[in-house]
Tab-separated table of C-alpha atoms and ligand atoms in Angstrom:
chain	number	residue	atom	x	y	z
A	17	MET	CA	15.055	-16.522	1.298
A	18	THR	CA	17.438	-14.760	-0.907
A	19	THR	CA	21.026	-15.014	-1.789
A	20	THR	CA	23.023	-12.310	-3.643
A	21	PRO	CA	24.112	-8.777	-3.052
A	22	VAL	CA	22.394	-6.054	-5.022
A	23	ALA	CA	22.743	-2.300	-4.668
A	24	LEU	CA	20.599	-0.910	-1.888
A	25	ASN	CA	17.306	0.552	-2.932
A	26	LEU	CA	17.130	3.949	-1.334
A	27	SER	CA	13.521	4.445	-2.357
A	28	THR	CA	12.363	1.597	-0.127
A	29	PRO	CA	10.230	2.974	2.711
A	30	ALA	CA	12.037	3.559	5.986
A	31	ARG	CA	11.722	0.998	8.723
A	32	GLY	CA	9.321	1.597	11.534
A	33	ALA	CA	5.836	0.947	12.770
A	34	ARG	CA	3.165	0.947	10.125
A	35	GLY	CA	-0.559	0.585	10.098
A	36	LYS	CA	-2.192	-2.759	9.560
A	37	PRO	CA	-3.490	-3.523	6.089
A	38	PRO	CA	-7.292	-3.414	5.803
A	39	LYS	CA	-9.026	-6.717	6.555
A	40	HIS	CA	-9.707	-8.693	3.407
A	41	PHE	CA	-11.969	-11.652	2.695
A	42	ALA	CA	-8.865	-13.861	2.439
A	43	ASP	CA	-7.835	-12.928	5.996
A	44	LEU	CA	-10.992	-14.548	7.379
A	45	THR	CA	-11.714	-18.148	8.268
A	46	PRO	CA	-14.777	-19.699	6.574
A	47	ALA	CA	-16.811	-19.106	9.763
A	48	GLU	CA	-15.656	-15.487	9.951
A	49	ARG	CA	-16.650	-14.963	6.301
A	50	VAL	CA	-20.201	-16.102	7.108
A	51	ALA	CA	-20.346	-13.839	10.179
A	52	LYS	CA	-19.122	-10.904	8.114
A	53	VAL	CA	-21.698	-11.255	5.314
A	54	VAL	CA	-24.469	-11.599	7.921
A	55	GLU	CA	-23.161	-8.467	9.639
A	56	LEU	CA	-23.444	-6.732	6.276
A	57	GLY	CA	-27.127	-7.746	6.113
A	58	GLU	CA	-26.693	-10.573	3.624
A	59	LYS	CA	-27.665	-14.252	3.649
A	60	PRO	CA	-25.001	-16.652	5.017
A	61	LEU	CA	-24.767	-18.456	1.657
A	62	ARG	CA	-23.204	-15.322	0.151
A	63	ALA	CA	-19.963	-16.263	1.920
A	64	LYS	CA	-19.697	-19.447	-0.108
A	65	GLN	CA	-20.596	-17.646	-3.319
A	66	LEU	CA	-17.895	-15.063	-2.688
A	67	ALA	CA	-15.376	-17.789	-1.818
A	68	THR	CA	-16.165	-19.568	-5.089
A	69	HIS	CA	-15.517	-16.386	-7.049
A	70	TYR	CA	-12.321	-15.662	-5.193
A	71	PHE	CA	-10.669	-19.078	-4.785
A	72	SER	CA	-12.124	-20.966	-7.790
A	73	HIS	CA	-12.719	-18.243	-10.384
A	74	LEU	CA	-9.818	-16.189	-9.005
A	75	THR	CA	-11.727	-12.925	-9.216
A	76	SER	CA	-13.040	-10.236	-6.911
A	77	ASP	CA	-14.605	-8.255	-9.740
A	78	PRO	CA	-18.263	-7.559	-8.832
A	79	SER	CA	-19.329	-7.536	-12.498
A	80	ALA	CA	-18.316	-11.227	-12.746
A	81	MET	CA	-20.474	-12.203	-9.745
A	82	THR	CA	-23.676	-12.635	-11.686
A	83	ASP	CA	-25.111	-15.171	-9.240
A	84	LEU	CA	-25.307	-12.449	-6.573
A	85	PRO	CA	-28.061	-9.836	-6.615
A	86	ALA	CA	-26.798	-6.755	-8.445
A	87	SER	CA	-27.862	-4.631	-5.490
A	88	SER	CA	-25.483	-6.508	-3.125
A	89	ARG	CA	-22.364	-7.011	-5.228
A	90	ASP	CA	-20.720	-3.625	-5.051
A	91	ALA	CA	-21.329	-3.230	-1.315
A	92	LEU	CA	-20.003	-6.716	-0.535
A	93	VAL	CA	-16.893	-6.244	-2.653
A	94	GLU	CA	-16.233	-2.797	-1.247
A	95	ALA	CA	-16.518	-4.053	2.320
A	96	MET	CA	-14.644	-7.322	1.928
A	97	PHE	CA	-12.185	-7.002	-0.948
A	98	PRO	CA	-10.069	-3.881	-0.406
A	99	GLU	CA	-7.300	-3.414	-2.982
A	100	LEU	CA	-4.168	-4.674	-1.192
A	101	LEU	CA	-1.596	-5.011	-3.974
A	102	THR	CA	-0.954	-2.668	-6.866
A	103	PRO	CA	1.377	-3.930	-9.570
A	104	ALA	CA	4.081	-1.294	-10.017
A	105	ARG	CA	6.290	-3.076	-12.526
A	106	THR	CA	6.395	-6.420	-14.298
A	107	LEU	CA	9.510	-7.916	-15.875
A	108	ARG	CA	9.580	-11.011	-18.065
A	109	ALA	CA	12.428	-13.391	-18.940
A	110	ASP	CA	12.944	-16.902	-20.292
A	111	GLY	CA	10.635	-16.248	-23.231
A	112	GLY	CA	7.978	-14.778	-20.958
A	113	THR	CA	7.744	-17.877	-18.762
A	114	THR	CA	9.417	-16.139	-15.810
A	115	VAL	CA	7.494	-13.119	-14.576
A	116	LYS	CA	8.640	-10.896	-11.735
A	117	THR	CA	6.124	-8.455	-10.300
A	118	LEU	CA	6.911	-5.569	-7.993
A	119	TRP	CA	3.905	-4.789	-5.819
A	120	HIS	CA	3.119	-1.652	-3.873
A	121	LEU	CA	1.228	-2.376	-0.673
A	122	PHE	CA	-1.438	-0.094	0.790
A	123	ASP	CA	1.098	1.852	2.870
A	124	GLY	CA	3.797	2.197	0.213
A	125	ALA	CA	5.807	-0.847	1.325
A	126	LYS	CA	7.105	-2.901	-1.601
A	127	VAL	CA	7.430	-6.622	-2.187
A	128	GLU	CA	8.030	-8.882	-5.150
A	129	SER	CA	6.790	-12.215	-6.382
A	130	VAL	CA	8.255	-14.341	-9.158
A	131	LEU	CA	6.234	-16.758	-11.302
A	132	MET	CA	8.162	-19.511	-13.095
A	133	ARG	CA	6.482	-21.774	-15.608
A	134	TYR	CA	8.189	-25.095	-16.396
A	135	ALA	CA	7.193	-27.930	-18.719
A	136	ASN	CA	5.411	-29.858	-15.983
A	137	ARG	CA	4.616	-27.296	-13.268
A	138	SER	CA	4.197	-23.625	-12.468
A	139	THR	CA	5.786	-22.239	-9.339
A	140	LEU	CA	5.200	-18.933	-7.607
A	141	CYS	CA	7.824	-17.580	-5.222
A	142	VAL	CA	6.048	-15.312	-2.709
A	143	SER	CA	7.244	-12.711	-0.229
A	144	SER	CA	6.086	-13.045	3.374
A	145	GLN	CA	7.597	-9.829	4.743
A	146	ALA	CA	8.500	-6.429	3.267
A	147	GLY	CA	12.275	-6.523	3.718
A	148	CYS	CA	13.806	-8.953	6.183
A	149	GLY	CA	15.296	-8.628	9.646
A	150	MET	CA	17.734	-11.532	9.408
A	151	ALA	CA	20.586	-9.427	7.982
A	152	CYS	CA	22.386	-12.145	6.011
A	153	PRO	CA	25.278	-10.128	4.519
A	154	PHE	CA	25.217	-11.763	1.063
A	155	CYS	CA	21.510	-11.145	0.524
A	156	ALA	CA	19.906	-8.151	-1.173
A	157	THR	CA	16.761	-8.293	0.930
A	158	GLY	CA	18.819	-8.612	4.102
A	159	GLN	CA	20.420	-5.251	3.386
A	160	LEU	CA	17.027	-3.547	3.453
A	161	GLY	CA	16.127	-4.469	6.997
A	162	LEU	CA	12.573	-5.348	7.961
A	163	THR	CA	9.835	-2.936	6.972
A	164	ARG	CA	6.929	-5.041	8.231
A	165	ASN	CA	5.195	-8.392	8.213
A	166	LEU	CA	2.672	-9.050	5.482
A	167	SER	CA	-0.903	-10.031	6.307
A	168	PRO	CA	-2.303	-13.386	5.099
A	169	ALA	CA	-4.351	-11.679	2.386
A	170	GLU	CA	-1.300	-9.766	1.139
A	171	ILE	CA	0.405	-13.120	0.480
A	172	ILE	CA	-2.745	-14.840	-0.774
A	173	GLU	CA	-3.303	-11.998	-3.243
A	174	GLN	CA	0.156	-12.653	-4.725
A	175	VAL	CA	-0.985	-16.252	-5.259
A	176	ARG	CA	-4.418	-15.387	-6.646
A	177	SER	CA	-2.939	-12.923	-9.085
A	178	ALA	CA	-0.438	-15.479	-10.437
A	179	ALA	CA	-3.065	-18.235	-10.615
A	180	ARG	CA	-5.435	-15.915	-12.471
A	181	SER	CA	-2.728	-14.913	-14.931
A	182	LEU	CA	-1.889	-18.578	-15.658
A	183	ALA	CA	-5.556	-19.546	-15.985
A	184	ALA	CA	-6.109	-16.656	-18.404
A	185	GLY	CA	-3.306	-17.921	-20.644
A	186	GLU	CA	-1.177	-14.814	-20.096
A	187	VAL	CA	2.004	-16.857	-19.682
A	188	PRO	CA	3.259	-18.552	-22.889
A	189	GLY	CA	2.339	-22.228	-23.179
A	190	GLY	CA	-1.456	-22.082	-22.961
A	191	ASP	CA	-3.683	-21.759	-19.928
A	192	THR	CA	-2.681	-23.795	-16.914
A	193	ARG	CA	-2.960	-24.040	-13.142
A	194	LEU	CA	-0.591	-22.803	-10.502
A	195	SER	CA	0.818	-26.009	-9.015
A	196	ASN	CA	3.516	-24.901	-6.544
A	197	VAL	CA	4.089	-22.087	-4.081
A	198	VAL	CA	7.440	-21.487	-2.425
A	199	PHE	CA	7.919	-19.059	0.460
A	200	MET	CA	11.351	-18.009	-0.760
A	201	GLY	CA	10.820	-14.381	-1.707
A	202	MET	CA	11.464	-11.460	0.606
A	203	GLY	CA	11.443	-12.228	4.303
A	204	GLU	CA	11.939	-15.039	6.792
A	205	PRO	CA	8.615	-16.907	6.675
A	206	LEU	CA	8.871	-18.407	10.155
A	207	ALA	CA	9.390	-14.923	11.642
A	208	ASN	CA	5.827	-14.211	10.463
A	209	TYR	CA	4.608	-17.597	11.610
A	210	LYS	CA	0.875	-17.126	12.237
A	211	THR	CA	0.386	-15.313	8.956
A	212	VAL	CA	2.308	-17.898	6.963
A	213	MET	CA	0.262	-20.697	8.544
A	214	ALA	CA	-3.015	-18.880	7.830
A	215	THR	CA	-1.821	-18.542	4.230
A	216	VAL	CA	-0.861	-22.219	3.998
A	217	ARG	CA	-4.330	-23.139	5.272
A	218	ALA	CA	-5.957	-20.988	2.588
A	219	LEU	CA	-3.721	-22.528	-0.080
A	220	THR	CA	-4.502	-26.093	0.952
A	221	ALA	CA	-8.179	-25.849	1.957
A	222	PRO	CA	-10.381	-27.585	-0.621
A	223	THR	CA	-12.191	-25.252	-3.028
A	224	PRO	CA	-14.196	-23.152	-2.538
A	225	GLU	CA	-12.858	-22.508	0.977
A	226	GLY	CA	-9.303	-22.241	-0.388
A	227	PHE	CA	-7.225	-22.921	-3.502
A	228	GLY	CA	-7.192	-26.717	-2.973
A	229	MET	CA	-3.423	-27.059	-3.471
A	230	SER	CA	-1.475	-30.040	-2.213
A	231	ALA	CA	0.641	-29.345	0.893
A	232	ARG	CA	3.401	-31.319	-0.794
A	233	ASN	CA	3.609	-28.626	-3.445
A	234	ILE	CA	4.165	-25.857	-0.908
A	235	THR	CA	7.650	-25.103	0.371
A	236	VAL	CA	8.324	-23.031	3.467
A	237	SER	CA	11.913	-21.911	3.824
A	238	THR	CA	13.761	-20.769	6.920
A	239	VAL	CA	17.230	-19.760	8.028
A	240	GLY	CA	16.621	-22.022	10.991
A	241	LEU	CA	14.295	-20.608	13.627
A	242	ALA	CA	14.470	-23.937	15.447
A	243	PRO	CA	11.455	-23.557	17.799
A	244	ALA	CA	9.262	-22.451	14.879
A	245	MET	CA	10.471	-25.430	12.827
A	246	ASP	CA	9.318	-27.714	15.647
A	247	ARG	CA	6.013	-25.863	15.810
A	248	LEU	CA	5.562	-26.318	12.076
A	249	ALA	CA	6.243	-30.043	12.446
A	250	ALA	CA	3.351	-30.267	14.912
A	251	GLU	CA	0.811	-28.558	12.599
A	252	GLY	CA	-0.081	-31.738	10.717
A	253	ILE	CA	0.237	-29.978	7.325
A	254	PRO	CA	3.096	-31.734	5.509
A	255	VAL	CA	4.552	-28.827	3.572
A	256	THR	CA	8.116	-29.149	2.324
A	257	LEU	CA	10.580	-27.496	4.685
A	258	ALA	CA	13.650	-25.865	3.150
A	259	LEU	CA	16.471	-25.056	5.546
A	260	SER	CA	18.907	-22.425	4.287
A	261	LEU	CA	22.087	-23.774	5.815
A	262	HIS	CA	24.844	-22.232	3.654
A	263	ALA	CA	27.616	-23.607	5.922
A	264	PRO	CA	28.062	-26.808	7.951
A	265	ASP	CA	30.184	-25.197	10.709
A	266	ASP	CA	29.124	-22.597	13.269
A	267	GLU	CA	32.097	-20.329	12.720
A	268	LEU	CA	31.284	-19.580	9.096
A	269	ARG	CA	27.531	-19.943	9.405
A	270	SER	CA	27.344	-17.285	12.118
A	271	GLU	CA	28.986	-14.935	9.645
A	272	LEU	CA	26.685	-15.804	6.746
A	273	VAL	CA	23.479	-16.223	8.730
A	274	PRO	CA	23.612	-14.114	11.915
A	275	MET	CA	20.638	-16.030	13.370
A	276	ASN	CA	23.076	-18.930	13.786
A	277	GLU	CA	24.328	-17.207	16.949
A	278	LYS	CA	20.955	-18.054	18.435
A	279	PHE	CA	20.287	-21.425	16.840
A	280	SER	CA	23.447	-23.356	15.973
A	281	VAL	CA	24.067	-25.773	13.105
A	282	LYS	CA	23.428	-28.650	15.502
A	283	GLN	CA	20.147	-27.186	16.721
A	284	VAL	CA	18.783	-26.434	13.246
A	285	LEU	CA	19.797	-29.812	11.812
A	286	ASP	CA	18.238	-31.572	14.815
A	287	SER	CA	15.007	-29.611	14.288
A	288	ALA	CA	15.101	-30.419	10.557
A	289	ARG	CA	15.475	-34.105	11.359
A	290	ARG	CA	12.508	-33.930	13.776
A	291	TYR	CA	10.505	-32.297	10.980
A	292	PHE	CA	11.211	-35.290	8.759
A	293	GLU	CA	10.223	-37.707	11.537
A	294	ALA	CA	6.954	-35.890	12.223
A	295	THR	CA	5.867	-35.400	8.612
A	296	GLY	CA	7.698	-38.000	6.541
A	297	ARG	CA	8.680	-35.159	4.218
A	298	ARG	CA	12.286	-34.995	3.105
A	299	VAL	CA	13.834	-31.688	4.158
A	300	SER	CA	15.579	-29.559	1.530
A	301	ILE	CA	18.955	-28.214	2.556
A	302	GLU	CA	19.647	-24.989	0.651
A	303	TYR	CA	23.289	-24.089	0.210
A	304	ALA	CA	24.210	-20.952	-1.754
A	305	LEU	CA	27.664	-21.665	-3.140
A	306	MET	CA	29.905	-18.618	-2.694
A	307	ARG	CA	33.369	-18.544	-4.223
A	308	ASP	CA	36.169	-19.184	-1.714
A	309	ILE	CA	33.764	-18.667	1.172
A	310	ASN	CA	31.767	-21.845	1.717
A	311	ASP	CA	32.550	-23.943	-1.376
A	312	GLN	CA	35.601	-25.912	-0.136
A	313	ALA	CA	35.550	-29.689	-0.639
A	314	TRP	CA	36.129	-30.242	3.091
A	315	ARG	CA	32.953	-28.321	3.826
A	316	ALA	CA	31.019	-30.615	1.451
A	317	ASP	CA	32.454	-33.572	3.378
A	318	LEU	CA	31.536	-32.016	6.713
A	319	LEU	CA	28.008	-31.315	5.468
A	320	GLY	CA	27.647	-34.913	4.266
A	321	THR	CA	28.887	-36.224	7.612
A	322	GLU	CA	26.583	-33.964	9.652
A	323	LEU	CA	23.550	-34.969	7.589
A	324	ASN	CA	24.341	-38.682	7.697
A	325	ARG	CA	24.976	-38.504	11.447
A	326	ARG	CA	21.230	-37.909	11.754
A	327	GLY	CA	20.194	-40.813	9.512
A	328	ARG	CA	19.818	-41.651	5.841
A	329	GLY	CA	17.194	-40.666	3.305
A	330	TRP	CA	15.807	-37.688	5.180
A	331	VAL	CA	17.258	-34.787	3.243
A	332	HIS	CA	17.813	-33.503	-0.245
A	333	CYS	CA	20.586	-31.024	-0.840
A	334	ASN	CA	20.176	-28.057	-3.192
A	335	PRO	CA	23.389	-26.165	-3.882
A	336	ILE	CA	22.399	-22.817	-5.419
A	337	PRO	CA	24.940	-21.127	-7.678
A	338	LEU	CA	25.135	-17.501	-6.677
A	339	ASN	CA	24.790	-15.142	-9.602
A	340	PRO	CA	28.227	-14.056	-10.794
A	341	THR	CA	29.059	-10.617	-9.388
A	342	PRO	CA	32.613	-9.938	-10.600
A	343	GLY	CA	34.651	-8.036	-8.057
A	344	SER	CA	32.205	-8.667	-5.231
A	345	LYS	CA	33.149	-10.698	-2.182
A	346	TRP	CA	29.944	-12.640	-2.766
A	347	THR	CA	30.181	-14.250	-6.158
A	348	ALA	CA	29.629	-17.550	-7.913
A	349	SER	CA	31.880	-20.536	-7.315
A	350	ASP	CA	34.090	-21.797	-10.112
A	351	PRO	CA	32.157	-24.412	-12.133
A	352	ALA	CA	34.850	-27.008	-11.330
A	353	VAL	CA	34.635	-26.213	-7.618
A	354	GLU	CA	30.846	-26.441	-7.748
A	355	ALA	CA	31.085	-29.810	-9.526
A	356	GLU	CA	33.495	-31.119	-6.880
A	357	PHE	CA	31.231	-29.914	-4.058
A	358	VAL	CA	28.267	-31.742	-5.594
A	359	ALA	CA	30.320	-34.890	-6.258
A	360	ARG	CA	31.468	-34.994	-2.627
A	361	LEU	CA	27.928	-34.714	-1.325
A	362	ARG	CA	26.792	-37.483	-3.667
A	363	ALA	CA	29.717	-39.622	-2.563
A	364	HIS	CA	28.274	-39.341	0.961
A	365	GLY	CA	24.987	-40.666	-0.436
A	366	ILE	CA	23.184	-37.320	-0.196
A	367	PRO	CA	20.709	-36.761	-3.059
A	368	THR	CA	21.873	-33.467	-4.525
A	369	THR	CA	20.382	-31.240	-7.213
A	370	VAL	CA	21.925	-27.971	-8.274
A	371	ARG	CA	19.049	-25.533	-8.150
A	372	ASP	CA	17.864	-23.778	-11.254
A	373	THR	CA	18.526	-20.044	-11.254
A	374	ARG	CA	15.616	-19.044	-13.412
A	375	GLY	CA	15.056	-15.374	-13.919
A	376	SER	CA	18.580	-14.296	-13.124
A	377	ASP	CA	18.540	-11.820	-15.982
A	378	ILE	CA	15.683	-9.936	-14.351
A	379	ASP	CA	17.009	-10.103	-10.806
A	380	GLY	CA	14.367	-12.663	-9.996
A	381	ALA	CA	16.658	-15.420	-8.890
A	382	CYS	CA	17.238	-16.099	-5.228
A	383	GLY	CA	18.953	-13.282	-3.443
A	384	GLN	CA	17.964	-10.576	-5.824
A	385	LEU	CA	14.595	-9.551	-4.510
A	386	ALA	CA	15.325	-6.040	-3.344
A	387	ALA	CA	12.164	-4.329	-4.579
A	388	GLU	CA	14.129	-2.033	-6.805
A	389	GLU	CA	12.205	0.301	-9.017
A	390	ASP	CA	14.879	2.112	-10.965
B	407	SF4	S1	16.692	-14.719	5.905
B	407	SF4	FE1	16.652	-14.905	3.655
B	407	SF4	S2	15.678	-12.976	2.962
B	407	SF4	FE2	16.328	-12.676	5.087
B	407	SF4	S3	18.365	-11.751	4.985
B	407	SF4	FE3	18.687	-13.970	5.169
B	407	SF4	S4	18.822	-14.778	3.080
B	407	SF4	FE4	17.923	-12.707	2.977
């Protein structure tokens, strides 16, 4: 999910049907991995060995797989680990602890991921689609339109690459583990539902079948595809759900988030509440504060009332300061207005945290992922 306007990137591939990415080891279930190695004439146990290299050692380099017969390694890797992502550009900010990577996919489509290291955690923001079809007018990605859905392995490779980089000590602060993944990069995750769920399963499966991450440390965001939110609630994997609301009234929200025409404020808040009931996980309400558009005190009051109407203690509100874009219709709220908005929400008893805008000087903050190369 993204939130600010950026100049359109004319070099982004045109929309339209594209081929499917080649099947990768990370696209397969554990049973499918076994079937595939047997099909390649290898012993079933090779699947587990490969999974250990990939998910625990974070590598698909055949020269590192010394427990496999030398005669098998290259053939297995060639058949099961096609190169899906090529880093095209890497930008660093915040003393090197924020790293934005632009990836080229096999067909020339482009996506970005942003790694943010904090004192007590490391978070990777991943893209789930190349472009996005939701057309939110204030969002850079929304202006690109949808190029295509990513495959599970194309998302998992973003994660593996970041985890490997952290483990190798490439990010200042010493070697560490990747603790959090947020689906808040390019795309609407719930519009690529099956792929996002396959990815979540690979993230949470215990090693060596997956990365062994806690579901609590994974956040799936949505503009409010209400039926998919209900479907997610029924999965039994208690990821954090982040609902990008941006306005508490249908009139404005339909302007900011066109999908609101289909699923209204009432419908998405009701679905969010059901998510809390099913999972016990507090839902994050994301609210990009835009000067003179959605930052009025009465809208904070209305938001507080609408949330409390559905019960107490089930949400956390994250106002997100938009990056200042002087002269643009979509720019940051006045600090005093932002402070008043937050105070009003808190006065309604809504836990509220203004979200960090890490990486804003490299266009890596929310709303700036436009896969620009120039
Ligand atoms: S859904 Fe998110 S990524 Fe897509 S256009 Fe809207 S804000 Fe941008």
